[in-house]
Coordinates of N, CA and C in Angstrom, one line a residue:
M1 N 3.1 -6.2 -17.3 CA 4.0 -5.2 -16.5 C 5.1 -4.6 -17.4
I2 N 5.2 -3.4 -17.3 CA 6.2 -2.7 -18.2 C 7.7 -2.8 -17.6
D3 N 8.6 -3.2 -18.4 CA 10.0 -3.6 -18.0 C 10.5 -2.1 -18.0
P4 N 11.0 -1.6 -16.7 CA 11.7 -0.3 -16.6 C 12.8 0.0 -17.4
A5 N 13.7 -0.9 -17.6 CA 14.8 -0.7 -18.6 C 14.4 -0.5 -20.0
A6 N 13.6 -1.4 -20.6 CA 13.0 -1.2 -21.6 C 12.2 0.0 -22.0
H7 N 11.4 0.5 -21.1 CA 10.7 1.8 -21.0 C 11.9 3.1 -21.2
R8 N 12.9 2.9 -20.2 CA 13.9 3.8 -20.2 C 14.6 4.1 -21.5
S9 N 15.0 3.0 -22.2 CA 15.7 3.0 -23.5 C 14.8 3.4 -24.5
S10 N 13.5 3.2 -24.4 CA 12.6 3.7 -25.6 C 12.5 5.4 -25.3
V11 N 12.5 5.9 -24.1 CA 12.4 7.3 -23.9 C 13.6 8.0 -24.3
E12 N 14.7 7.4 -24.1 CA 15.9 7.9 -24.4 C 16.1 7.9 -25.8
A13 N 15.6 7.0 -26.6 CA 15.7 6.7 -28.0 C 14.9 7.8 -28.7
W14 N 13.6 8.0 -28.1 CA 12.7 9.2 -28.6 C 13.6 10.6 -28.4
R15 N 14.0 10.8 -27.2 CA 14.6 12.1 -26.9 C 15.7 12.3 -27.9
R16 N 16.6 11.5 -28.3 CA 17.7 11.6 -29.1 C 17.3 12.0 -30.5
E17 N 16.1 11.3 -30.8 CA 15.4 11.7 -32.3 C 14.9 13.1 -32.2
R18 N 14.2 13.3 -31.1 CA 13.5 14.5 -31.0 C 14.5 15.8 -31.1
Y19 N 15.6 15.4 -30.1 CA 16.8 16.7 -30.2 C 17.5 16.7 -31.5
A20 N 17.7 15.5 -32.1 CA 18.2 15.9 -33.6 C 17.3 16.5 -34.4
A21 N 16.1 16.3 -34.5 CA 15.1 16.9 -35.3 C 14.8 18.3 -35.0
L22 N 15.0 18.8 -33.6 CA 14.9 20.2 -33.2 C 16.1 21.0 -33.8
Q23 N 17.3 20.2 -33.8 CA 18.7 21.0 -34.1 C 18.9 20.9 -35.9
R24 N 18.0 20.3 -36.5 CA 18.4 20.4 -37.9 C 18.4 21.8 -38.3
E25 N 18.9 22.1 -39.7 CA 18.9 23.4 -40.2 C 17.7 24.1 -40.3
I26 N 16.7 23.3 -40.5 CA 15.3 23.9 -40.5 C 14.3 23.5 -39.4
G27 N 15.1 23.1 -38.3 CA 14.2 22.7 -37.0 C 13.7 23.9 -36.4
W28 N 12.9 23.5 -35.3 CA 12.3 24.6 -34.6 C 13.2 25.4 -33.8
L29 N 14.5 24.9 -33.5 CA 15.5 25.8 -32.6 C 16.0 26.9 -33.7
T30 N 15.7 26.7 -34.9 CA 16.3 27.9 -35.8 C 15.2 29.0 -36.0
L31 N 14.1 28.8 -35.4 CA 12.9 29.9 -35.4 C 13.4 31.2 -34.9
A32 N 13.2 32.4 -35.6 CA 13.6 33.5 -35.2 C 12.3 34.6 -34.5
G33 N 11.1 34.2 -34.8 CA 10.2 34.8 -34.3 C 8.8 34.3 -34.9
L34 N 7.8 34.8 -34.3 CA 6.4 34.3 -34.8 C 5.6 35.7 -35.0
G35 N 4.9 35.7 -36.1 CA 4.1 36.8 -36.5 C 3.2 36.5 -37.4
W36 N 2.2 37.1 -37.6 CA 1.0 36.9 -38.6 C 1.5 37.6 -40.0
L37 N 1.4 37.0 -41.0 CA 1.6 37.6 -42.3 C 0.1 38.0 -42.8
R38 N 0.0 39.1 -43.6 CA -1.2 39.4 -44.1 C -1.4 39.0 -45.5
P39 N -2.4 38.8 -46.1 CA -2.7 38.5 -47.4 C -2.1 39.5 -48.4
G40 N -1.4 38.8 -49.5 CA -0.7 39.7 -50.4 C 0.8 39.6 -50.2
V41 N 1.5 40.6 -50.6 CA 3.0 40.6 -50.3 C 3.5 41.1 -49.1
N42 N 4.3 40.5 -48.5 CA 4.9 41.0 -47.3 C 6.3 41.0 -47.3
T43 N 7.0 42.0 -47.2 CA 8.3 42.3 -47.4 C 9.2 41.9 -46.1
L44 N 10.3 41.3 -46.4 CA 11.1 41.0 -45.1 C 12.5 41.3 -45.4
G45 N 13.1 41.7 -44.4 CA 14.5 42.3 -44.2 C 14.9 43.0 -43.1
A46 N 16.2 43.5 -42.9 CA 16.6 44.0 -41.8 C 16.1 45.7 -41.6
D47 N 15.6 46.2 -42.5 CA 14.9 47.6 -42.5 C 13.7 47.6 -41.8
P48 N 13.5 48.5 -40.6 CA 12.5 48.4 -39.7 C 11.2 48.7 -40.5
D49 N 11.2 49.1 -41.7 CA 9.9 49.5 -42.6 C 9.4 48.2 -43.0
N50 N 10.1 47.1 -43.0 CA 9.6 45.8 -43.7 C 8.5 45.4 -42.9
D51 N 7.4 44.3 -43.4 CA 6.5 43.9 -42.7 C 7.0 42.7 -41.8
V52 N 8.1 42.1 -42.2 CA 8.8 41.1 -41.3 C 10.3 41.8 -41.1
V53 N 10.7 42.2 -39.8 CA 11.8 42.8 -39.7 C 12.9 41.8 -39.2
L54 N 14.1 41.5 -39.9 CA 15.0 40.4 -39.5 C 16.1 41.0 -38.6
P55 N 16.6 40.4 -37.5 CA 17.6 40.9 -36.6 C 18.9 41.3 -37.6
A56 N 19.3 40.7 -38.6 CA 20.4 41.1 -39.5 C 20.3 40.6 -40.8
G57 N 21.1 41.1 -41.6 CA 21.0 40.9 -43.1 C 20.8 42.0 -44.1
P58 N 20.4 41.8 -45.1 CA 20.1 43.0 -46.1 C 18.9 43.7 -45.6
P59 N 18.9 44.9 -46.1 CA 17.7 45.8 -45.9 C 16.4 45.3 -46.3
L60 N 16.4 44.7 -47.5 CA 15.3 44.0 -48.0 C 15.7 42.7 -48.6
A61 N 15.4 41.6 -47.9 CA 15.8 40.2 -48.3 C 15.1 39.5 -49.2
G62 N 13.9 40.1 -49.2 CA 12.9 39.3 -50.3 C 11.4 39.4 -49.9
T63 N 10.4 38.8 -50.2 CA 8.9 38.8 -50.0 C 8.5 37.5 -49.9
L64 N 7.3 37.4 -49.1 CA 6.4 36.4 -48.7 C 5.3 36.7 -49.2
T65 N 4.7 36.1 -50.3 CA 3.3 36.4 -50.7 C 2.2 35.3 -50.1
V66 N 1.2 35.9 -49.5 CA 0.3 34.9 -49.0 C -1.1 35.1 -49.9
A67 N -1.5 34.0 -50.4 CA -2.8 33.8 -51.1 C -3.5 32.7 -50.5
D68 N -4.7 32.6 -51.1 CA -5.7 31.7 -50.6 C -5.4 30.4 -50.3
H69 N -4.4 29.8 -51.1 CA -3.9 28.3 -50.7 C -2.5 28.2 -50.3
G70 N -1.9 29.2 -49.7 CA -0.6 29.0 -49.1 C 0.2 30.2 -49.2
A71 N 1.5 30.1 -49.2 CA 2.4 31.2 -49.3 C 3.5 31.0 -50.3
R72 N 4.3 32.0 -50.8 CA 5.4 31.7 -51.7 C 6.4 32.7 -51.2
A73 N 7.7 32.3 -51.4 CA 8.9 33.2 -50.9 C 9.7 33.5 -52.2
T74 N 10.1 34.7 -52.2 CA 11.1 35.2 -53.3 C 12.1 36.1 -52.7
G75 N 13.5 35.9 -52.9 CA 14.3 36.8 -52.2 C 15.9 36.6 -52.5
D76 N 16.4 37.3 -51.6 CA 18.0 37.0 -51.5 C 18.4 36.1 -50.5
F77 N 17.8 34.8 -50.7 CA 18.3 33.6 -49.8 C 18.1 32.5 -50.5
R78 N 18.8 31.3 -50.1 CA 18.7 30.0 -50.6 C 18.1 29.1 -49.8
H79 N 17.5 28.2 -50.8 CA 16.9 26.8 -50.3 C 17.6 25.5 -51.1
D80 N 18.1 24.6 -50.4 CA 18.9 23.7 -51.0 C 19.9 24.0 -51.9
G81 N 20.6 25.0 -51.6 CA 21.6 25.6 -52.4 C 21.2 26.6 -53.4
A82 N 20.1 26.7 -53.8 CA 19.6 27.4 -55.0 C 18.9 28.7 -54.4
P83 N 19.1 29.9 -55.4 CA 18.3 31.0 -55.0 C 16.8 30.8 -55.1
V84 N 16.2 31.4 -54.0 CA 14.8 31.4 -53.9 C 14.1 32.3 -54.9
R85 N 13.1 31.6 -55.9 CA 12.6 32.4 -56.6 C 11.0 31.8 -56.8
D86 N 10.0 32.2 -56.1 CA 8.8 31.7 -56.1 C 8.6 30.3 -55.5
L87 N 9.3 30.2 -54.3 CA 9.4 28.9 -53.6 C 8.0 28.7 -52.8
P88 N 7.3 27.7 -52.9 CA 5.9 27.4 -52.3 C 6.4 27.1 -51.0
L89 N 5.6 27.6 -49.8 CA 5.8 27.1 -48.5 C 4.7 26.4 -47.8

């Protein structure tokens, strides 16, 4: 038989961990949108002519390049405090 108090404690621990993961700087709650990237170079920025239009920021923030084995980012943004130059995604 399952102990209700132990089960409740287990579920609450899972919830705390899940909420913490969702709220991380790169968690799902920071997701701004979903869309398909096409093979090759995809531009991103606030300009509506970009392939990926951001809600704010510079007109051209950078590029996402999609190739056979993944994608790479280059642009006017940072990852782990350093400028992004050909970052594998």
